[in-house]
Coordinates of C-alpha atoms in Angstrom, one line a residue:
M174 CA -0.1 0.3 -0.1
S175 CA 1.4 3.5 -0.8
N176 CA 2.2 5.9 1.6
T177 CA -1.0 8.4 0.8
K178 CA -3.4 5.4 0.6
K179 CA -2.0 4.3 3.9
F180 CA -2.4 8.3 5.4
L181 CA -6.2 8.7 3.6
S182 CA -7.2 4.8 5.5
T183 CA -5.8 6.0 8.8
L184 CA -7.9 9.4 8.3
A185 CA -11.1 7.5 7.3
I186 CA -10.7 4.8 10.6
G187 CA -10.2 8.2 12.6
I188 CA -13.4 10.2 11.2
I189 CA -15.3 6.7 11.9
A190 CA -14.2 6.4 15.3
L191 CA -15.0 9.9 15.6
V192 CA -18.5 9.2 14.9
L193 CA -18.9 6.4 17.1
E194 CA -17.7 7.9 20.1
F195 CA -19.3 11.5 19.8
G196 CA -22.3 10.4 17.4
F197 CA -23.5 7.3 18.8
H198 CA -21.8 7.7 22.1
Q199 CA -20.0 4.1 21.5
D200 CA -16.4 5.0 23.2
R201 CA -15.6 1.3 23.5
L202 CA -16.0 0.5 20.0
A203 CA -14.1 3.6 19.0
F204 CA -11.3 2.8 21.4
W205 CA -11.1 -0.8 20.0
L206 CA -11.3 0.3 16.3
V207 CA -8.3 2.6 17.1
A208 CA -6.7 0.1 18.8
I209 CA -6.8 -2.6 16.2
I210 CA -5.8 -0.2 13.5
G211 CA -3.1 1.2 15.5
G212 CA -2.0 -2.4 16.5
I213 CA -1.9 -3.5 12.8
M214 CA 0.4 -0.3 12.0
T215 CA 2.8 -1.0 15.1
I216 CA 3.7 -4.4 14.1
S217 CA 3.9 -3.3 10.4
M218 CA 6.4 -0.5 11.7
L219 CA 7.9 -2.8 13.9
I220 CA 8.7 -5.3 11.2
G221 CA 10.2 -2.6 9.5
M222 CA 12.4 -1.3 12.0
I223 CA 13.9 -5.0 12.2
E224 CA 14.8 -4.7 8.8
T225 CA 16.5 -1.9 9.4
L226 CA 18.1 -3.3 12.3
R227 CA 19.3 -6.4 9.8
S228 CA 20.6 -4.3 7.1
G229 CA 23.2 -2.4 10.0
K230 CA 21.4 0.4 10.1
Y231 CA 19.5 2.1 13.4
G232 CA 16.3 3.5 12.3
V233 CA 13.9 5.8 14.9
D234 CA 10.5 3.7 14.3
I235 CA 11.0 2.8 18.0
L236 CA 10.1 5.6 19.1
A237 CA 7.1 6.1 17.4
I238 CA 6.2 2.3 18.0
T239 CA 6.6 3.3 21.9
A240 CA 4.7 6.5 21.7
I241 CA 1.5 4.2 19.8
V242 CA 1.7 1.7 22.5
A243 CA 2.1 3.9 25.5
T244 CA -0.7 6.2 24.5
L245 CA -3.0 3.2 24.5
L246 CA -2.0 1.3 27.6
V247 CA -2.8 4.6 29.5
G248 CA -6.1 5.3 27.8
E249 CA -5.1 8.1 25.5
Y250 CA -6.5 6.3 22.3
W251 CA -7.0 9.8 20.4
A252 CA -3.3 10.8 20.9
S253 CA -2.3 7.3 19.6
L254 CA -4.5 7.9 16.9
M255 CA -3.3 11.4 15.9
V256 CA 0.3 9.9 16.1
L257 CA -1.0 7.4 13.6
I258 CA -2.5 10.1 11.3
M259 CA 0.8 12.3 11.8
L260 CA 3.3 9.4 10.8
T261 CA 1.2 8.2 7.4
G262 CA 0.7 12.0 6.7
G263 CA 4.7 12.9 7.0
D264 CA 5.1 9.9 4.7
S265 CA 2.7 10.8 2.0
L266 CA 4.1 14.5 2.4
E267 CA 7.8 13.3 2.2
D268 CA 6.4 11.5 -1.1
Y269 CA 4.6 15.0 -2.2
A270 CA 7.6 16.8 -1.4
S271 CA 10.3 14.6 -3.1
H272 CA 8.0 14.5 -6.3
Q273 CA 7.7 18.2 -6.4
A274 CA 11.6 18.3 -5.6
S275 CA 12.7 16.1 -8.5
R276 CA 10.5 16.9 -11.2
E277 CA 12.7 18.7 -13.6
L278 CA 14.9 15.4 -13.5
R279 CA 11.6 13.0 -13.9
S280 CA 10.8 15.6 -17.3
L281 CA 14.0 14.3 -19.4
L282 CA 12.1 10.4 -18.6
D283 CA 8.5 12.1 -19.5
N284 CA 10.1 14.0 -22.7
S285 CA 12.1 10.9 -24.2
P286 CA 11.9 11.4 -28.2
Q287 CA 10.0 8.1 -29.5
I288 CA 9.7 8.4 -33.2
A289 CA 11.7 9.4 -35.9
H290 CA 10.8 10.0 -39.8
R291 CA 13.6 8.4 -41.7
I292 CA 14.2 9.4 -45.2
D293 CA 14.8 6.8 -47.5
G294 CA 15.1 7.5 -51.4
E295 CA 12.4 9.9 -51.7
K296 CA 10.2 8.2 -49.0
L297 CA 9.6 9.5 -45.6
T298 CA 9.2 6.8 -43.1
E299 CA 8.3 6.6 -39.6
V300 CA 10.3 4.8 -37.2
S301 CA 10.7 3.9 -33.3
V302 CA 14.1 5.6 -32.6
E303 CA 15.3 1.9 -31.5
E304 CA 15.6 1.4 -35.0
V305 CA 17.4 4.3 -36.6
Q306 CA 20.9 3.6 -37.3
V307 CA 24.2 5.1 -37.6
G308 CA 24.3 7.2 -41.0
D309 CA 20.8 7.4 -41.7
L310 CA 19.0 10.6 -42.6
I311 CA 16.2 11.7 -40.3
L312 CA 14.2 14.5 -40.7
V313 CA 13.1 16.5 -37.8
K314 CA 10.3 18.7 -38.7
P315 CA 9.4 22.4 -36.8
G316 CA 8.6 21.7 -33.1
E317 CA 9.6 18.4 -32.7
L318 CA 11.8 16.8 -30.6
V319 CA 15.5 15.7 -32.3
P320 CA 15.1 11.9 -31.5
V321 CA 19.0 10.8 -32.1
D322 CA 22.2 12.8 -31.9
G323 CA 23.4 13.8 -35.5
R324 CA 25.1 16.1 -38.1
V325 CA 22.7 18.7 -39.8
T326 CA 22.8 18.3 -43.7
A327 CA 20.0 20.4 -44.8
G328 CA 17.8 23.6 -43.7
E329 CA 18.4 25.6 -41.2
S330 CA 16.5 26.6 -37.5
F331 CA 16.9 27.6 -33.9
V332 CA 17.2 25.1 -31.3
D333 CA 16.0 24.7 -27.9
E334 CA 18.7 23.1 -26.0
S335 CA 17.6 24.0 -22.2
S336 CA 16.4 21.0 -21.5
L337 CA 20.2 19.4 -21.8
T338 CA 22.2 22.3 -20.7
G339 CA 19.7 24.7 -18.9
E340 CA 20.8 27.4 -21.5
S341 CA 17.4 29.1 -22.5
K342 CA 18.6 30.7 -25.7
P343 CA 17.9 28.9 -28.6
I344 CA 21.0 27.5 -30.9
E345 CA 21.2 28.7 -34.2
K346 CA 21.6 24.9 -36.7
K347 CA 22.4 24.9 -40.2
N348 CA 25.0 22.5 -42.2
N349 CA 27.3 20.5 -40.7
D350 CA 25.9 21.6 -36.8
E351 CA 25.8 18.9 -34.2
L352 CA 22.0 18.3 -33.0
M353 CA 21.4 16.7 -29.8
S354 CA 18.4 14.4 -29.2
G355 CA 16.2 15.6 -26.5
S356 CA 16.8 19.4 -28.2
I357 CA 13.2 20.8 -29.3
N358 CA 13.5 22.0 -32.9
G359 CA 12.2 25.4 -33.8
D360 CA 10.5 26.8 -37.2
G361 CA 12.6 25.5 -39.8
A362 CA 12.8 21.7 -40.9
L363 CA 16.2 20.0 -40.7
R364 CA 18.0 17.1 -42.4
F365 CA 20.6 15.4 -40.3
K366 CA 22.8 12.2 -40.4
V367 CA 22.6 9.8 -37.3
T368 CA 25.9 10.1 -35.4
K369 CA 24.6 7.8 -32.5
A370 CA 22.5 5.1 -32.1
A371 CA 19.5 6.1 -29.6
K372 CA 21.1 3.9 -26.8
D373 CA 24.4 6.1 -27.2
S374 CA 22.5 9.5 -27.7
Q375 CA 22.7 12.6 -25.2
Y376 CA 19.4 12.1 -24.1
Q377 CA 19.3 8.2 -23.4
T378 CA 22.9 8.7 -21.7
L379 CA 20.8 11.5 -19.3
V380 CA 17.9 9.4 -19.2
K381 CA 20.0 6.3 -18.1
L382 CA 21.9 9.1 -15.3
V383 CA 18.6 9.9 -14.0
K384 CA 17.3 6.6 -13.2
E385 CA 20.5 5.6 -11.4
S386 CA 19.8 8.9 -9.5
E387 CA 16.6 7.9 -8.5
A388 CA 17.1 4.2 -7.6
K389 CA 20.3 4.7 -5.6
P390 CA 19.6 5.6 -1.9
A391 CA 21.5 8.8 -0.2
H392 CA 24.5 8.1 2.1
F393 CA 23.3 11.0 4.5
V394 CA 20.2 9.0 5.6
R395 CA 22.2 7.1 7.2
L396 CA 23.6 9.7 8.4
A397 CA 20.7 11.2 9.9
D398 CA 20.0 8.3 11.1
R399 CA 23.0 8.6 13.7
Y400 CA 21.6 11.1 15.3
A401 CA 18.6 8.6 16.3
V402 CA 20.4 6.9 18.9
P403 CA 21.5 10.1 21.2
F404 CA 17.6 11.3 20.3
T405 CA 15.9 8.6 21.3
I406 CA 18.2 8.0 24.6
I407 CA 17.3 11.9 25.3
A408 CA 13.5 10.9 24.6
Y409 CA 13.6 8.0 27.0
L410 CA 15.1 9.2 29.7
I411 CA 13.0 13.0 30.2
G412 CA 10.0 10.6 30.1
G413 CA 11.3 8.3 32.3
I414 CA 12.5 10.8 34.9
A415 CA 9.0 12.7 34.0
W416 CA 6.8 9.2 35.2
F417 CA 9.3 8.6 38.1
V418 CA 9.2 12.4 39.7
S419 CA 5.0 12.5 38.6
K420 CA 4.6 9.1 39.4
D421 CA 2.0 8.9 36.8
P422 CA 3.2 6.9 33.5
V423 CA 0.7 9.1 31.4
R424 CA 3.8 11.8 31.6
F425 CA 5.8 9.1 29.9
A426 CA 3.5 8.9 27.0
E427 CA 2.7 12.5 26.7
V428 CA 6.9 12.9 26.3
L429 CA 7.4 10.5 23.6
V430 CA 4.0 11.3 21.8
V431 CA 5.9 15.0 20.9
A432 CA 9.3 12.7 20.5
S433 CA 8.5 13.2 16.3
P434 CA 11.1 11.3 14.5
C435 CA 9.8 12.5 11.5
P436 CA 12.7 15.4 10.8
L437 CA 15.3 12.8 10.9
I438 CA 13.3 10.5 8.8
L439 CA 12.4 13.4 6.2
A440 CA 14.6 16.5 6.2
A441 CA 18.1 15.0 5.0
P442 CA 16.5 13.2 1.9
V443 CA 14.2 16.0 1.2
A444 CA 17.2 18.0 1.1
L445 CA 19.1 16.0 -1.0
V446 CA 16.5 15.2 -3.9
A447 CA 15.7 19.2 -3.5
G448 CA 19.6 19.9 -4.1
M449 CA 19.7 17.6 -7.1
S450 CA 16.9 19.2 -8.5
R451 CA 18.8 22.7 -8.0
S452 CA 21.7 21.2 -9.7
S453 CA 19.9 20.0 -12.3
R454 CA 18.2 23.1 -13.6
N455 CA 21.7 24.7 -13.3
G456 CA 23.2 22.3 -15.9
I457 CA 24.4 19.5 -13.6
V458 CA 23.2 15.8 -13.3
V459 CA 24.0 14.6 -9.9
K460 CA 23.7 10.6 -9.6
T461 CA 23.4 10.3 -6.2
G462 CA 22.7 11.6 -2.8
T463 CA 26.2 10.4 -1.9
T464 CA 27.9 12.5 -4.6
I465 CA 26.6 16.0 -3.0
E466 CA 28.0 14.7 0.4
K467 CA 31.0 14.2 -1.1
L468 CA 31.3 17.0 -3.0
A469 CA 30.1 19.4 0.0
R470 CA 33.2 17.8 2.0
A471 CA 35.7 17.8 -1.1
K472 CA 39.5 18.7 -0.2
S473 CA 41.2 18.1 -3.6
I474 CA 40.6 18.3 -7.7
A475 CA 42.4 16.7 -10.4
F476 CA 41.4 18.2 -14.3
D477 CA 42.1 16.7 -17.4
K478 CA 43.8 19.2 -19.8
T479 CA 42.5 18.5 -23.0
G480 CA 38.7 19.7 -23.3
T481 CA 38.4 20.5 -19.9
L482 CA 41.1 23.2 -18.4
T483 CA 41.2 24.0 -22.7
E484 CA 38.3 24.8 -24.9
G485 CA 38.0 20.9 -26.3
K486 CA 39.1 22.6 -29.6
L487 CA 42.2 23.9 -30.7
S488 CA 43.0 27.1 -32.5
V489 CA 44.3 26.7 -36.1
E490 CA 48.0 28.6 -35.4
E491 CA 49.6 28.6 -39.2
I492 CA 48.8 26.9 -42.4
R493 CA 51.9 25.8 -44.4
V494 CA 51.6 24.6 -47.9
I495 CA 54.8 22.6 -49.6
S496 CA 53.2 22.3 -53.3
E497 CA 53.0 25.0 -55.4
D498 CA 49.6 24.0 -57.2
F499 CA 47.6 24.7 -53.7
S500 CA 46.4 27.5 -52.2
K501 CA 46.6 28.0 -48.4
E502 CA 42.5 28.5 -48.4
E503 CA 42.4 25.3 -50.7
L504 CA 44.5 22.8 -48.4
I505 CA 42.4 24.2 -45.4
T506 CA 39.2 23.6 -47.6
Y507 CA 40.2 19.6 -48.7
A508 CA 41.7 19.1 -44.8
A509 CA 38.0 20.5 -43.2
S510 CA 36.0 19.2 -45.8
G511 CA 37.9 15.6 -44.8
E512 CA 37.3 15.8 -41.8
Q513 CA 33.6 17.7 -41.0
E514 CA 32.2 14.2 -40.1
S515 CA 34.7 12.9 -37.5
S516 CA 34.6 13.5 -34.1
H517 CA 38.4 14.1 -32.9
I518 CA 39.6 17.5 -31.5
L519 CA 41.5 18.6 -34.5
A520 CA 38.5 17.7 -37.1
R521 CA 36.5 20.0 -34.7
S522 CA 38.8 22.8 -34.8
L523 CA 39.3 22.5 -38.7
V524 CA 35.8 22.5 -39.3
A525 CA 35.2 25.5 -36.7
Y526 CA 37.9 27.2 -38.6
A527 CA 36.7 26.7 -42.0
K528 CA 33.4 28.2 -40.6
D529 CA 34.4 31.6 -38.8
N530 CA 36.4 32.0 -42.2
N531 CA 33.4 31.6 -44.0
I532 CA 35.0 28.5 -46.3
D533 CA 32.3 26.8 -48.3
L534 CA 33.3 22.7 -47.4
F535 CA 33.0 19.9 -50.5
S536 CA 30.8 16.6 -49.4
V537 CA 32.9 13.7 -48.1
T538 CA 32.3 10.2 -49.2
N539 CA 33.9 6.7 -48.3
L540 CA 35.4 8.4 -44.7
E541 CA 37.7 5.9 -42.9
E542 CA 39.3 6.4 -39.6
V543 CA 42.6 4.8 -39.4
T544 CA 43.4 4.2 -35.6
G545 CA 46.4 6.5 -34.3
Q546 CA 47.3 7.6 -38.0
G547 CA 44.1 9.8 -39.4
I548 CA 41.6 9.6 -42.0
Q549 CA 41.3 9.0 -45.3
A550 CA 38.1 10.2 -47.7
M551 CA 36.9 11.0 -50.7
V552 CA 36.6 14.8 -51.6
N553 CA 35.5 16.7 -54.4
G554 CA 36.9 13.5 -56.5
K555 CA 40.4 13.6 -55.0
K556 CA 41.5 11.0 -52.3
I557 CA 42.1 13.0 -49.2
R558 CA 44.5 11.9 -45.9
V559 CA 45.0 13.8 -42.8
G560 CA 46.9 12.8 -40.1
K561 CA 50.3 11.7 -38.8
A562 CA 53.1 12.9 -41.2
S563 CA 54.2 9.3 -42.3
F564 CA 50.5 8.9 -42.8
A565 CA 50.0 11.7 -45.4
G566 CA 53.3 10.7 -47.2
S567 CA 55.7 13.9 -45.3
T568 CA 59.3 12.8 -45.1
V569 CA 59.4 15.7 -42.3
E570 CA 57.8 15.8 -38.9
L571 CA 57.5 19.3 -36.8
D572 CA 58.9 19.2 -33.0
S573 CA 56.6 16.3 -31.0
E574 CA 55.3 19.3 -28.9
Q575 CA 53.5 21.2 -31.6
T576 CA 50.3 19.6 -32.3
A577 CA 49.9 19.4 -36.3
V578 CA 48.1 17.5 -38.7
Y579 CA 49.8 16.7 -42.3
V580 CA 47.4 16.8 -45.5
S581 CA 47.9 14.5 -49.1
L582 CA 45.7 14.5 -52.0
D583 CA 46.2 11.5 -54.4
A584 CA 49.2 10.4 -52.7
K585 CA 50.6 13.8 -53.0
Y586 CA 51.8 15.1 -49.6
I587 CA 51.0 19.3 -49.8
G588 CA 50.7 20.7 -46.5
Y589 CA 50.3 21.0 -42.9
I590 CA 48.5 23.0 -40.5
T591 CA 49.5 23.8 -36.7
F592 CA 47.5 24.1 -33.6
S593 CA 47.5 25.7 -30.3
D594 CA 45.7 25.2 -27.5
I595 CA 43.0 27.7 -26.3
V596 CA 42.4 28.0 -22.5
R597 CA 38.9 28.2 -21.4
K598 CA 38.2 31.8 -20.5
E599 CA 36.4 30.7 -17.1
S600 CA 39.7 28.4 -15.9
A601 CA 41.1 30.4 -14.0
A602 CA 38.1 31.8 -12.1
T603 CA 36.8 27.9 -11.8
V604 CA 40.0 27.3 -9.9
K605 CA 39.9 30.6 -7.9
A606 CA 36.6 29.8 -6.6
L607 CA 37.1 26.2 -6.3
N608 CA 40.2 27.1 -3.5
A609 CA 37.9 29.9 -1.9
M610 CA 35.4 27.0 -1.1
G611 CA 38.3 24.8 1.0
I612 CA 39.9 22.7 -2.2
E613 CA 43.2 23.8 -2.4
K614 CA 45.1 21.2 -3.6
T615 CA 44.5 21.5 -7.9
I616 CA 46.0 19.0 -10.2
M617 CA 46.2 18.9 -13.8
L618 CA 46.8 15.3 -15.4
T619 CA 47.3 14.9 -19.1
G620 CA 49.0 13.0 -22.1
D621 CA 50.4 16.3 -23.2
H622 CA 54.0 17.7 -22.9
Q623 CA 55.5 19.0 -20.0
S624 CA 56.3 22.5 -21.3
I625 CA 52.7 23.0 -22.4
A626 CA 51.0 21.4 -19.7
N627 CA 53.0 23.8 -17.8
Q628 CA 51.9 26.7 -19.4
I629 CA 48.5 25.9 -19.5
A630 CA 48.7 25.4 -15.6
S631 CA 50.6 28.7 -14.7
K632 CA 47.8 30.7 -16.6
V633 CA 44.9 29.1 -14.5
G634 CA 46.5 28.4 -10.9
I635 CA 47.0 25.0 -10.7
S636 CA 49.3 23.7 -8.6
E637 CA 50.4 20.4 -9.2
V638 CA 51.0 19.3 -13.0
H639 CA 51.6 15.3 -14.0
A640 CA 52.0 15.4 -18.0
E641 CA 52.5 12.5 -20.6
C642 CA 50.1 10.7 -18.2
L643 CA 48.4 7.8 -20.0
P644 CA 45.1 6.3 -18.7
E645 CA 46.4 4.3 -16.3
E646 CA 48.8 6.7 -14.9
K647 CA 45.8 9.2 -14.4
I648 CA 44.3 6.5 -12.3
N649 CA 47.7 5.9 -10.0
V650 CA 47.4 10.0 -9.4
I651 CA 43.9 9.7 -8.3
K652 CA 44.9 6.6 -5.9
A653 CA 47.9 8.0 -4.6
L654 CA 46.1 10.9 -2.8
N655 CA 46.8 11.3 0.9
E656 CA 44.0 10.5 3.6
E657 CA 43.7 14.7 4.4
D658 CA 43.4 15.1 0.2
R659 CA 40.5 13.2 0.2
P660 CA 37.3 13.2 -0.8
G661 CA 38.9 13.9 -4.3
I662 CA 37.5 15.2 -7.7
M663 CA 38.4 14.3 -11.1
V664 CA 37.2 16.4 -14.3
G665 CA 37.6 15.1 -17.6
D666 CA 35.4 14.9 -20.8
G667 CA 37.1 12.1 -23.2
V668 CA 37.3 8.2 -23.1
N669 CA 40.7 8.1 -21.8
D670 CA 39.1 10.1 -18.5
A671 CA 37.1 7.1 -18.3
P672 CA 38.8 5.1 -16.0
A673 CA 40.4 8.1 -13.9
L674 CA 36.7 9.3 -13.1
A675 CA 35.6 5.9 -12.3
V676 CA 38.2 5.5 -9.6
A677 CA 37.8 8.9 -7.8
D678 CA 36.0 9.6 -4.7
I679 CA 33.9 12.1 -7.3
G680 CA 33.8 11.9 -11.0
I681 CA 32.8 14.9 -13.4
A682 CA 32.1 14.3 -16.9
M683 CA 32.3 17.4 -19.0
G684 CA 29.1 16.1 -21.1
A685 CA 28.6 18.6 -23.4
H686 CA 31.0 17.5 -25.6
G687 CA 32.5 14.3 -24.2
S688 CA 32.2 11.2 -24.9
T689 CA 29.5 8.9 -23.7
A690 CA 31.8 6.3 -21.8
A691 CA 33.0 9.5 -19.6
S692 CA 29.4 10.7 -18.7
E693 CA 28.6 6.7 -17.8
S694 CA 31.4 6.4 -15.4
A695 CA 31.3 9.8 -13.5
D696 CA 29.1 10.7 -10.5
A697 CA 28.0 13.7 -11.8
V698 CA 27.8 15.3 -15.3
I699 CA 28.2 18.8 -16.5
L700 CA 25.5 19.5 -19.4
K701 CA 27.0 22.9 -19.9
D702 CA 30.0 23.4 -22.1
D703 CA 31.0 25.7 -18.9
L704 CA 33.9 24.5 -16.4
S705 CA 32.0 27.2 -13.7
R706 CA 29.4 24.4 -13.4
V707 CA 32.1 22.3 -11.7
S708 CA 32.7 25.0 -8.9
E709 CA 29.0 25.7 -8.9
A710 CA 28.3 21.7 -8.3
V711 CA 30.5 22.4 -5.3
R712 CA 28.8 25.7 -4.3
L713 CA 25.3 23.8 -4.8
S714 CA 26.5 20.7 -2.5
Q715 CA 27.6 22.6 0.1
D716 CA 24.9 24.7 0.2
T717 CA 22.1 21.6 0.4
M718 CA 24.5 19.7 2.9
R719 CA 24.3 22.7 5.3
I720 CA 20.5 23.2 4.6
A721 CA 20.0 19.0 5.5
R722 CA 22.5 19.5 9.0
Q723 CA 20.2 22.4 9.3
S724 CA 16.8 20.9 9.2
V725 CA 17.6 17.8 11.4
L726 CA 19.2 20.0 13.8
I727 CA 16.2 22.3 14.0
G728 CA 13.7 19.3 14.1
I729 CA 15.3 17.9 16.9
V730 CA 16.0 21.0 18.9
I731 CA 11.9 21.9 18.5
C732 CA 11.6 18.3 19.9
V733 CA 13.3 18.7 22.8
V734 CA 12.0 21.8 24.1
L735 CA 8.7 20.3 23.4
M736 CA 9.5 17.1 25.2
L737 CA 10.9 19.3 28.7
I738 CA 7.7 21.1 28.5
A739 CA 5.7 17.9 28.2
S740 CA 7.7 16.5 31.0
T741 CA 5.9 19.0 33.1
G742 CA 2.4 17.6 32.2
V743 CA 1.3 20.6 30.8
I744 CA 1.0 19.3 27.1
P745 CA -2.0 17.0 26.7
A746 CA -1.2 13.6 24.8
L747 CA -3.4 14.5 22.2
L748 CA -2.4 18.1 21.9
G749 CA 1.2 16.6 21.9
A750 CA 0.2 14.3 19.0
A751 CA -0.9 17.2 16.9
L752 CA 2.3 19.2 17.6
Q753 CA 4.4 16.6 15.7
E754 CA 2.8 18.1 12.0
V755 CA 4.4 21.2 13.3
I756 CA 7.5 19.8 13.5
D757 CA 7.0 17.8 10.4
T758 CA 6.1 20.8 8.4
V759 CA 9.0 22.9 9.9
S760 CA 11.5 20.9 9.1
I761 CA 10.5 19.8 5.5
L762 CA 10.0 23.4 4.3
S763 CA 13.6 23.8 5.7
A764 CA 14.4 20.6 3.8
L765 CA 12.9 22.5 0.3
R766 CA 15.3 25.8 0.8
A767 CA 18.0 23.8 -0.9
R768 CA 15.8 23.4 -4.0
K769 CA 15.7 27.4 -4.4
D770 CA 18.4 29.2 -6.2
K771 CA 20.1 31.8 -3.9

């Protein structure tokens, strides 16, 4: 039975009991009705408490059980009924609060793309998103959801990506631009080529993250249960002393009735769910409440360089033509045309340079990515190779610290293009903000050369650099963190970062242009292409944990004060039971503050 049904059933029983006593003067019948329902509920709670104890955790249900039994034994059955109503009402309210707090997360599931319009020659076929294959041509009509990830081949439109990135401003999409599944098309129809199957697309990755975040319990709930031990002892102590001094067992029942465990049961998880919702609205998907707790206590952070501290694209620095038969513009045109369907960082940089300089690209066919070498394809009737010097037929290679690609056409080497790293404009401010929040140990992990890594580190304020790292070496650096540097955060975006993200205490993936593997390995995913979201994730987590602890302690303090007052006998058991709702409401409203942006 759901918590809401339990609450409504208990309320109905209460109304019937009221009618029996005050309408038909059947007080004994009303007493037995409440006693039987109270007994059933007590047994149910007792079973739940035993299961909690068996799992190695200490719950606070024993207080509620004792209060119900005590009030029944001293004849205060209306107070017992009130405790039952408040407990079931509190559970129902928790469900409602959780539902309200996490609706942004669940909206991802509700809006999941279901169908796609596949273009087969001149025919348009409506298929389920699961049937769409990489390489298919898809039409997305005005106002429709983009079903899978792809790259625009025809049409222009503004696309709303707010459900994915949190960015409310529509993004203009035209030929060769990337489309993310789950974004909403504007007024123009778009044709695009599928680059990822539905199961690997951006939206489905986020859906998977949301399901994980809802399925995994929050660690802080167990932390809150630790408050239950001293709280229960205090309640029994105050009630026992009141009984001993007054010689009246009713006094013991009156104390326990106001010893509401609901702040402990409700406040922490409601605050954490609210914090996860707030993070989602700020472009950060946090998978579990445990992640929020760890982020709030983090002492160190490690960054991958390329695509994380830097923009994930390189700036074209120099175009050098070797062959007299070609100009610089022709070299960049062929190179960018050949790379336009590749997802490699250098490919994205070439294509971006061509777009920024209004260079029209040729169509590309027979594209083949040669692992560790580069790409080869047919462009404008010529066979092009873009990649390493030996792959393109160059006998001379630049210094190993210089990032470059070499280009050949029809097996003739024609020139090379060099690149330089672009540091994100927000990187230095992000590191400074993290330092201000107590994360003073900052590390850079990169496969790049030491001199380049040192230059970037000095620009952004990184204190420790590990260059020329293989993926396993990144893992070793993360594992070697001292206890005083934990919990430690790892931030990355590429497939090679996935192992380190999985090993770190908290893995944060830059998911806007990052790999699916990185996002799946991480504990949190940044949806915007904005590194400052990392410091924002830490700030929101610290704020959430502060509110969670405040809400628990506020409820406990109110309970203790009311217990002390009740021990004097001035609060009747029935009134004490009603005051539980006040405590519950105050605790939940306090916890829901974690949902609001300051």
